[in-house]
XYZ file of C-alpha atoms in Angstrom:
599
model
C -16.153 -34.581 -82.135
C -12.990 -36.720 -82.055
C -12.078 -36.060 -78.430
C -12.584 -38.771 -75.840
C -11.630 -36.424 -73.006
C -13.986 -33.617 -73.996
C -17.152 -33.023 -71.974
C -20.219 -34.794 -73.298
C -21.981 -32.592 -75.863
C -25.032 -30.739 -74.637
C -28.368 -31.981 -75.906
C -30.012 -29.874 -78.546
C -32.789 -28.989 -76.136
C -30.510 -27.282 -73.588
C -32.671 -24.499 -72.124
C -30.751 -21.342 -72.925
C -32.925 -18.221 -73.013
C -32.233 -16.146 -76.111
C -30.866 -12.635 -75.336
C -32.862 -9.682 -76.661
C -32.128 -8.219 -80.084
C -30.582 -4.754 -79.785
C -28.776 -2.553 -82.287
C -28.363 1.203 -82.488
C -28.905 1.217 -86.245
C -32.490 0.034 -85.889
C -34.524 -2.247 -88.097
C -34.831 -2.637 -91.866
C -37.496 -4.451 -93.900
C -40.133 -4.136 -91.164
C -42.083 -1.116 -92.384
C -40.533 1.017 -89.641
C -41.454 -1.267 -86.734
C -38.974 -2.388 -84.073
C -39.053 -6.101 -83.281
C -38.513 -7.913 -79.984
C -38.290 -11.599 -79.218
C -41.642 -11.279 -77.467
C -43.159 -10.146 -80.777
C -41.740 -13.280 -82.370
C -42.912 -15.751 -79.726
C -44.617 -18.697 -81.398
C -42.317 -18.503 -84.428
C -39.107 -20.385 -85.089
C -36.463 -17.652 -85.349
C -33.198 -18.008 -87.246
C -30.640 -15.291 -86.534
C -28.116 -14.806 -89.333
C -25.099 -12.848 -88.069
C -23.567 -11.396 -91.228
C -21.634 -8.477 -92.630
C -21.890 -7.405 -96.227
C -18.157 -7.555 -97.030
C -18.076 -11.288 -96.307
C -18.395 -13.669 -99.274
C -19.277 -16.593 -96.987
C -22.149 -14.515 -95.579
C -23.434 -13.937 -99.110
C -23.238 -17.677 -99.781
C -25.366 -18.329 -96.684
C -27.961 -15.759 -97.784
C -28.381 -17.836 -100.943
C -28.387 -21.135 -99.011
C -31.279 -19.910 -96.854
C -33.598 -18.684 -99.636
C -35.307 -22.034 -100.246
C -35.736 -22.651 -96.514
C -37.169 -19.157 -96.059
C -39.722 -19.661 -98.818
C -40.780 -23.180 -97.812
C -41.372 -22.342 -94.121
C -42.585 -18.769 -94.526
C -45.561 -19.223 -92.169
C -43.541 -20.692 -89.257
C -39.956 -19.456 -89.669
C -38.704 -15.879 -89.311
C -35.154 -15.247 -90.480
C -33.576 -12.122 -89.018
C -30.310 -10.806 -90.335
C -28.181 -9.270 -87.581
C -25.758 -7.019 -89.442
C -22.509 -7.043 -87.464
C -19.813 -4.904 -89.149
C -16.150 -5.711 -89.580
C -15.148 -2.493 -91.367
C -15.885 1.076 -90.271
C -17.850 1.729 -93.466
C -20.121 -1.214 -92.683
C -21.217 0.542 -89.499
C -22.803 3.331 -91.584
C -26.567 2.867 -91.636
C -27.005 3.864 -95.286
C -24.382 1.333 -96.284
C -26.430 -1.395 -94.584
C -29.589 -0.146 -96.307
C -27.768 -0.368 -99.639
C -26.434 -3.850 -98.912
C -29.874 -5.194 -97.989
C -31.168 -4.083 -101.387
C -28.012 -5.041 -103.284
C -28.096 -8.650 -102.058
C -31.895 -8.997 -102.153
C -32.348 -9.720 -98.465
C -36.049 -10.538 -98.090
C -36.326 -10.691 -94.321
C -36.004 -8.230 -91.398
C -32.497 -6.961 -90.658
C -31.235 -5.526 -87.374
C -28.448 -2.971 -87.901
C -26.068 -3.584 -84.965
C -23.119 -1.198 -85.598
C -21.637 -1.639 -82.101
C -21.890 -5.468 -82.150
C -24.152 -5.445 -79.096
C -26.218 -8.485 -80.107
C -23.112 -10.223 -81.507
C -21.564 -10.001 -78.015
C -24.753 -11.131 -76.264
C -24.758 -14.318 -78.335
C -20.961 -14.803 -77.987
C -20.542 -14.953 -81.749
C -16.967 -15.382 -83.021
C -17.343 -15.705 -86.788
C -19.077 -14.351 -89.860
C -21.452 -15.938 -90.733
C -23.032 -17.532 -87.653
C -26.568 -18.937 -87.516
C -28.529 -19.272 -84.265
C -31.873 -21.087 -84.038
C -34.426 -19.969 -81.403
C -37.483 -22.105 -80.717
C -41.072 -20.751 -80.480
C -40.744 -20.432 -76.686
C -37.694 -18.180 -76.953
C -34.838 -20.588 -76.219
C -31.631 -21.045 -78.217
C -31.524 -24.615 -79.523
C -28.669 -24.641 -82.040
C -25.748 -22.615 -83.369
C -23.790 -23.039 -86.600
C -20.814 -21.166 -88.039
C -19.833 -20.980 -91.685
C -21.455 -22.516 -94.739
C -23.113 -25.802 -95.564
C -25.667 -26.007 -92.742
C -28.898 -25.473 -94.709
C -29.866 -29.157 -94.651
C -29.246 -29.474 -90.911
C -31.298 -26.349 -90.205
C -34.127 -27.548 -92.463
C -34.273 -30.813 -90.503
C -34.287 -28.913 -87.206
C -37.008 -26.508 -88.356
C -39.254 -29.409 -89.371
C -38.609 -31.072 -86.026
C -39.445 -27.868 -84.131
C -42.606 -27.371 -86.186
C -43.873 -30.833 -85.241
C -42.863 -30.504 -81.590
C -44.412 -27.105 -81.005
C -47.515 -27.815 -83.103
C -48.162 -30.691 -80.704
C -47.514 -28.481 -77.655
C -49.711 -25.691 -78.980
C -46.809 -23.219 -78.898
C -46.405 -22.767 -82.673
C -48.004 -19.705 -84.273
C -48.552 -19.882 -88.012
C -49.123 -16.892 -90.271
C -47.295 -14.097 -92.031
C -43.995 -12.884 -90.660
C -42.868 -9.294 -90.030
C -41.097 -8.742 -93.386
C -42.168 -5.596 -95.255
C -40.396 -5.019 -98.597
C -39.004 -1.549 -99.304
C -40.312 0.573 -102.150
C -38.450 -0.076 -105.424
C -36.318 2.745 -106.860
C -36.050 3.518 -110.587
C -32.521 4.018 -111.956
C -30.847 2.871 -115.192
C -28.252 0.898 -113.197
C -28.669 -0.711 -109.787
C -25.466 -1.384 -107.837
C -23.259 -1.864 -110.912
C -20.146 -3.949 -110.257
C -17.551 -3.738 -113.036
C -17.152 -2.102 -116.446
C -15.114 -2.576 -119.601
C -14.590 -0.343 -122.636
C -15.703 -2.043 -125.855
C -13.865 -1.465 -129.159
C -16.792 0.624 -130.401
C -16.186 3.144 -127.613
C -19.208 2.101 -125.563
C -19.144 0.725 -122.012
C -20.312 -2.695 -120.953
C -21.362 -2.678 -117.286
C -22.356 -5.544 -114.992
C -25.668 -4.369 -113.534
C -25.314 -6.676 -110.580
C -28.558 -6.368 -108.623
C -30.674 -6.578 -111.775
C -28.771 -9.686 -112.945
C -27.896 -8.303 -116.364
C -25.301 -6.508 -118.445
C -25.974 -2.993 -119.705
C -24.260 -1.368 -122.657
C -23.942 2.399 -122.234
C -23.052 4.917 -124.926
C -19.702 6.721 -124.910
C -21.189 9.348 -122.565
C -21.392 6.648 -119.883
C -25.078 7.451 -119.276
C -27.321 6.629 -122.246
C -28.536 3.018 -122.331
C -27.845 1.314 -125.663
C -29.177 -2.136 -124.718
C -29.670 -4.589 -121.879
C -28.295 -8.114 -122.112
C -29.403 -11.193 -120.206
C -31.382 -11.152 -116.988
C -31.962 -13.450 -114.036
C -32.460 -16.466 -116.296
C -28.966 -15.933 -117.722
C -26.948 -14.189 -114.969
C -27.090 -13.957 -111.194
C -25.281 -10.974 -109.727
C -22.620 -10.771 -112.470
C -19.441 -8.900 -111.594
C -16.143 -8.989 -113.503
C -15.729 -8.408 -117.249
C -12.659 -9.058 -119.418
C -12.248 -8.132 -123.070
C -10.523 -10.874 -125.061
C -8.264 -10.259 -128.064
C -11.039 -11.426 -130.419
C -13.478 -8.797 -129.087
C -15.596 -11.169 -127.031
C -16.141 -10.580 -123.293
C -15.756 -13.045 -120.438
C -18.269 -12.441 -117.623
C -17.811 -13.543 -114.017
C -21.324 -14.832 -113.315
C -20.736 -14.688 -109.606
C -23.754 -16.279 -107.901
C -24.117 -18.850 -110.678
C -20.475 -19.864 -109.921
C -19.661 -19.752 -113.633
C -17.901 -17.902 -116.421
C -19.963 -16.852 -119.428
C -18.758 -15.669 -122.838
C -20.603 -12.789 -124.507
C -20.319 -11.969 -128.194
C -21.097 -8.206 -128.270
C -21.795 -8.390 -131.997
C -24.573 -10.975 -131.822
C -25.524 -10.850 -128.140
C -24.973 -14.606 -127.877
C -24.095 -15.888 -124.385
C -22.321 -19.191 -123.703
C -21.236 -20.822 -120.443
C -17.532 -21.642 -120.739
C -16.570 -22.647 -117.180
C -18.258 -23.910 -114.039
C -21.117 -26.328 -113.448
C -23.414 -23.899 -111.636
C -22.592 -25.629 -108.347
C -20.432 -24.052 -105.664
C -16.961 -25.541 -105.127
C -16.406 -27.325 -101.794
C -13.300 -28.764 -100.170
C -12.459 -32.059 -101.812
C -13.874 -31.084 -105.221
C -11.551 -31.102 -108.261
C -9.371 -28.014 -108.649
C -8.522 -28.506 -112.312
C -9.853 -30.175 -115.412
C -12.337 -29.599 -118.237
C -13.795 -26.175 -117.542
C -17.458 -27.192 -117.795
C -16.963 -30.095 -115.358
C -15.220 -28.258 -112.483
C -17.160 -26.349 -109.813
C -16.251 -22.701 -109.177
C -16.935 -20.489 -106.139
C -18.090 -16.888 -106.553
C -15.755 -15.688 -109.312
C -15.644 -11.912 -108.733
C -13.347 -10.554 -111.434
C -11.549 -11.702 -114.562
C -8.543 -10.426 -116.552
C -6.679 -11.448 -119.717
C -2.977 -12.070 -118.998
C -0.334 -14.324 -120.505
C -2.777 -15.958 -122.921
C -5.291 -16.999 -120.266
C -8.287 -15.649 -118.392
C -7.297 -15.135 -114.767
C -10.088 -15.427 -112.206
C -10.375 -13.806 -108.780
C -12.122 -16.723 -107.044
C -13.406 -14.750 -104.076
C -15.383 -17.626 -102.588
C -12.296 -19.750 -101.869
C -9.605 -17.040 -101.558
C -7.708 -18.177 -104.638
C -6.694 -17.123 -108.150
C -7.647 -19.568 -110.915
C -7.114 -19.561 -114.676
C -9.205 -20.528 -117.699
C -7.312 -21.574 -120.838
C -9.445 -20.941 -123.947
C -7.194 -23.166 -126.071
C -7.645 -26.304 -123.964
C -10.937 -25.208 -122.337
C -9.619 -26.155 -118.917
C -9.523 -24.428 -115.537
C -7.120 -24.779 -112.632
C -5.829 -23.154 -109.469
C -2.996 -20.691 -110.148
C -2.405 -19.281 -106.652
C -3.689 -19.650 -103.103
C -4.389 -22.484 -100.679
C -8.051 -21.622 -99.739
C -6.765 -20.413 -96.344
C -7.833 -16.829 -95.697
C -5.130 -14.324 -94.836
C -2.109 -12.465 -96.175
C 0.871 -14.688 -96.926
C 3.289 -14.020 -99.807
C 5.661 -16.382 -101.578
C 5.334 -19.081 -104.242
C 1.826 -19.036 -105.723
C 0.937 -22.493 -104.404
C 1.716 -21.422 -100.814
C 0.222 -17.909 -100.805
C -2.869 -16.916 -98.844
C -5.468 -14.464 -100.128
C -8.601 -13.033 -98.543
C -11.495 -12.623 -100.948
C -9.656 -11.336 -104.031
C -12.151 -9.100 -105.841
C -10.341 -7.065 -108.500
C -7.739 -7.847 -111.185
C -5.692 -5.758 -113.612
C -2.984 -6.958 -115.987
C 0.247 -5.231 -117.003
C 2.993 -6.964 -119.022
C 4.963 -8.085 -115.957
C 2.327 -8.250 -113.219
C -1.213 -9.350 -112.455
C -2.475 -6.844 -109.878
C -4.991 -8.039 -107.265
C -7.339 -6.078 -105.021
C -7.425 -8.425 -102.010
C -10.470 -6.999 -100.301
C -10.631 -8.618 -96.844
C -6.982 -7.789 -96.085
C -7.483 -4.279 -97.538
C -4.419 -5.011 -99.638
C -2.984 -4.423 -103.096
C -1.035 -7.476 -104.213
C 0.418 -8.905 -107.410
C 1.649 -12.072 -109.064
C 4.862 -11.742 -111.078
C 5.774 -13.662 -114.227
C 7.757 -16.159 -112.138
C 4.639 -17.180 -110.232
C 5.420 -15.460 -106.929
C 2.889 -13.461 -104.917
C 3.882 -10.104 -103.414
C 2.080 -7.502 -101.294
C 2.510 -3.873 -102.363
C 0.188 -2.340 -99.734
C -1.544 -3.970 -96.759
C -0.737 -5.880 -93.588
C -3.568 -8.255 -92.666
C -7.195 -9.055 -92.011
C -7.833 -6.521 -89.259
C -5.826 -3.410 -90.258
C -7.363 -0.842 -92.574
C -7.904 2.888 -92.988
C -7.195 5.804 -95.320
C -3.546 6.741 -95.151
C -1.308 7.909 -97.986
C 2.479 7.906 -98.180
C 5.048 5.128 -98.264
C 3.499 1.782 -99.205
C 4.687 -0.016 -96.067
C 2.500 2.214 -93.843
C -0.308 3.166 -96.294
C -3.824 1.844 -95.695
C -6.878 0.972 -97.801
C -10.346 -0.126 -96.653
C -11.798 -3.152 -98.490
C -10.851 -2.286 -102.091
C -12.800 -4.114 -104.786
C -11.092 -2.889 -107.958
C -7.682 -2.179 -109.478
C -6.944 -0.525 -112.839
C -3.670 -0.214 -114.743
C -2.822 3.416 -115.596
C -0.835 4.530 -118.671
C 2.216 5.640 -116.644
C 2.830 2.197 -115.114
C 1.057 2.949 -111.841
C -2.306 1.498 -110.781
C -5.545 3.055 -109.563
C -7.235 1.278 -106.675
C -11.009 1.507 -106.230
C -10.831 1.937 -102.456
C -14.435 0.933 -101.962
C -15.132 1.496 -98.260
C -13.124 4.745 -98.220
C -15.251 6.078 -101.118
C -12.023 7.020 -102.878
C -9.864 6.377 -105.923
C -6.267 5.815 -104.811
C -3.018 5.418 -106.748
C 0.018 3.242 -106.133
C 3.231 4.006 -108.008
C 5.595 0.998 -108.086
C 8.497 3.249 -109.095
C 8.310 5.474 -106.009
C 6.530 3.070 -103.638
C 4.053 5.848 -102.771
C 0.294 5.740 -102.293
C -1.769 8.866 -103.046
C -5.447 9.760 -103.278
C -6.762 10.748 -106.712
C -10.398 11.478 -105.822
C -12.784 11.300 -102.878
C -16.581 11.421 -102.465
C -17.111 8.411 -104.717
C -19.849 6.231 -103.215
C -18.502 2.668 -102.947
C -16.375 2.684 -106.126
C -15.884 -0.889 -107.329
C -14.016 -0.528 -110.631
C -12.528 2.036 -113.018
C -11.767 2.210 -116.740
C -9.192 4.436 -118.439
C -10.549 6.379 -121.431
C -7.917 8.643 -122.960
C -6.917 11.175 -120.311
C -9.967 10.368 -118.195
C -10.839 7.596 -115.799
C -14.436 6.397 -115.605
C -15.320 5.083 -112.145
C -18.103 2.631 -111.323
C -19.849 4.321 -108.373
C -21.731 1.257 -107.242
C -23.798 2.799 -104.436
C -24.697 5.843 -106.588
C -25.797 3.525 -109.408
C -23.790 5.284 -112.101
C -20.519 5.746 -113.949
C -18.586 8.917 -113.082
C -15.973 10.444 -115.389
C -12.911 12.104 -113.837
C -9.905 13.782 -115.393
C -6.785 11.970 -114.219
C -5.313 14.581 -111.878
C -1.760 15.901 -112.107
C -1.576 16.124 -108.328
C -3.030 14.002 -105.594
C -5.821 15.086 -103.271
C -4.700 15.740 -99.696
C -6.686 13.745 -97.127
C -6.427 13.383 -93.388
C -4.803 10.081 -92.451
C -7.023 7.628 -90.608
C -6.034 4.173 -89.350
C -8.534 1.622 -88.043
C -8.652 -1.765 -86.427
C -11.664 -4.012 -86.740
C -14.595 -3.093 -84.472
C -14.502 -6.611 -83.082
C -12.986 -6.824 -79.593
C -10.091 -9.272 -79.127
C -10.718 -12.410 -77.079
C -8.680 -12.285 -73.869
C -6.715 -15.509 -73.384
C -4.386 -16.621 -70.630
C -0.649 -16.999 -71.304
C 0.789 -20.472 -71.771
C -1.458 -23.419 -72.629
C -4.703 -22.663 -74.499
C -7.209 -25.394 -75.249
C -8.903 -24.919 -78.651
C -12.181 -26.807 -79.089
C -14.128 -26.764 -82.359
C -17.620 -27.871 -81.367
C -19.310 -30.063 -83.957
C -22.344 -32.256 -83.455
C -23.652 -34.065 -86.525
C -27.248 -33.015 -87.246
C -30.031 -35.377 -86.215
C -30.257 -38.303 -88.608
C -26.624 -37.929 -89.703
C -23.267 -39.283 -88.592
C -19.645 -38.440 -89.301
C -18.575 -39.908 -92.632
C -15.656 -42.201 -91.748
C -15.871 -44.472 -94.814
C -12.710 -43.127 -96.425
C -10.759 -42.099 -93.331
C -11.133 -39.194 -90.902
C -14.088 -36.950 -91.671
C -12.799 -33.915 -89.805
C -9.899 -31.550 -90.372
C -8.411 -28.732 -88.326
C -5.773 -26.266 -89.492
C -4.275 -23.721 -87.058
C -1.790 -20.897 -87.621
C -1.226 -17.396 -86.262
C -0.279 -13.840 -87.134
C 2.405 -13.106 -86.171
C 3.741 -16.682 -86.459
C 5.672 -16.110 -83.204
C 2.371 -16.047 -81.267
C 2.297 -19.866 -81.279
C 5.158 -21.813 -79.747
C 3.311 -25.081 -80.445
C 0.009 -26.228 -81.892
C 0.145 -24.911 -85.433
C -0.413 -27.146 -88.444
C -2.995 -29.610 -89.737
C -4.662 -32.512 -87.937
C -7.838 -34.568 -87.953
C -8.997 -33.933 -84.366
C -11.314 -30.980 -83.763
C -9.357 -29.933 -80.672
C -5.810 -28.720 -80.163
C -3.541 -27.749 -77.279
C -1.863 -24.462 -78.181
C 1.180 -22.971 -76.458
C 1.134 -19.177 -76.537
C 4.328 -17.174 -76.557
C 4.459 -15.046 -73.365
C 6.448 -12.358 -75.184
C 3.693 -11.776 -77.798
C 0.709 -10.021 -76.250
C -1.591 -9.599 -79.288
C -2.230 -11.418 -82.531
C -4.712 -13.386 -84.600
C -5.387 -17.115 -84.449
C -6.325 -18.520 -87.853
C -8.481 -21.625 -87.494
C -9.970 -23.601 -90.374
C -12.271 -26.536 -89.589
C -14.187 -28.980 -91.749
C -16.481 -31.886 -90.904
C -18.343 -34.197 -93.300
C -21.533 -35.928 -92.180
C -23.811 -38.333 -94.037
C -27.401 -39.460 -93.606
C -27.460 -42.294 -91.072
C -29.697 -44.799 -92.840
C -28.270 -48.340 -93.142
C -30.792 -49.134 -95.866
C -29.478 -46.405 -98.119
C -26.434 -47.557 -100.099
C -25.695 -44.008 -101.290
C -26.484 -41.651 -98.399
C -26.485 -37.908 -98.984
C -23.424 -36.243 -97.460
C -22.880 -32.670 -96.313
C -19.704 -30.667 -95.765
C -19.631 -28.186 -92.862
C -16.794 -25.701 -93.058
C -15.673 -22.450 -91.463
C -12.564 -20.296 -91.255
C -12.097 -18.151 -88.149
C -9.710 -15.258 -87.700
C -9.833 -14.713 -83.936
C -8.075 -11.592 -82.618
C -6.604 -12.447 -79.208
C -5.016 -10.478 -76.415
C -2.895 -12.365 -73.859
C -3.704 -11.334 -70.270
C -3.335 -12.981 -66.874
C -7.125 -12.956 -66.415
C -7.870 -14.433 -69.847
C -9.534 -17.765 -70.601
C -7.581 -21.011 -70.922
C -10.157 -22.510 -73.328
C -11.308 -21.163 -76.685
C -14.485 -22.834 -77.993
C -15.450 -22.231 -81.624
C -18.840 -23.592 -82.646
C -19.020 -25.184 -86.075
C -22.393 -26.826 -85.375
C -24.302 -27.575 -82.207
C -24.103 -26.162 -78.688
C -21.024 -25.811 -76.500
C -21.362 -28.059 -73.480
């Protein structure tokens, strides 16, 4: 940490007893058993605080799979599901998510954030390591920590094997019974020229072609060797289909006539800060492309993993960033300055590219002049189900948007289980249909709309209604309690300790970066902007009593071995959106742990 005046960092072996694991939703993947830390004594325990809306949490699930398999007899990973959205507090939704994302370890459903509060967690995802004697020994926020945790696990294995406190053997994971359905958590769909539907069958890692009835299986395409959790589909003018191969961080091209599949963009590696953002498509890393659309002669990509919109040009076979800065939030303006939050759905009309911006529960668009606008939505922590004028209407984590024949758009309002409509001419939001289980996309077929009901594992055909459905208005704020901070000067500390055997990579200049801003901007009188120190003195505006601090931190560390000319380096990165409330009894210091323990 680049702060000479900061307290000395705590040693990794600080003796902090791990709080008990509690959650009203109970346990999943344990065969019906409840677990306690006493049950897990003798095992290394890794708590993964996650929520299923969060793309960074899904990245971490994938990062941990190799670690989980390699240390299966000593390490127990426990997912602590800690919801952001109201829908995520529903137990069945957590059950669905655990299957959808192939979580192969026990999960505690904590709808009231009880365990989150006990561990003073401030970000999704956060990882906490507990040693075999029940003490917390490390905490990490964000992505990129798998190597550090692997090193720590091996160290703990050796230490506690020698002490006689390590217990080897099978862990408490019990897989659920498989369920037979033709589709399993389908993501997106497209209508093929032949009148059939092509559907991304996400959890089974394949595409499925369905007959015109939307039910009968014509054929299955690909599989885990070809796709990993595919999502978006875009029909090109030549009849071929671009596939967002989400977990493979790639775009694939399918020829429906021959069934041939070709990778056209992405290397298979996940994009990280500092990687190229344009160039030959097969040489540039991507990050969880979630949807694709054909507009203005290019394939536009909702790059959910980095909160941006990219394009792929089939003529030059190049990719590049079209909009967004990688900062997560809701900021309009010129495309290069706009902020998005996990864009997950795209739809093209002649003059607009519509975007379902899921984490801000917003409907947004890019115009032909390259400016980003928000039609509906206000920010990261406001959501609900409210119709009426666009400036006060609310969605809840929409994943899809579909252009309708009359110039309006249908929004797959995923966590409200509804299909909504926004009319640009009137500026009104209405509800077209309810009781759709996690709709994630929709396709217009004549006078009907066919909805992908992801959590019901099917396509559902609806007649486009003449009149909207009347629903009771509901507005929500995130379930997460604001952090109470004192007025005036607030000390922000991002805690980062390089993992054992590594050091900060200073070969090419500062290896750390900190970016701070706020919503509303008036919350900060001073302290916003970018710097290289992982601490900042913030001046809070006494006339603004509530808001959100947006903090983005990055640190690069490399293996500390003088004999190695080309040491392996690792990027540690996290974005925090911290709701704050200014009170006279609040704290004057806000610590955010990127890696290590707060001293």
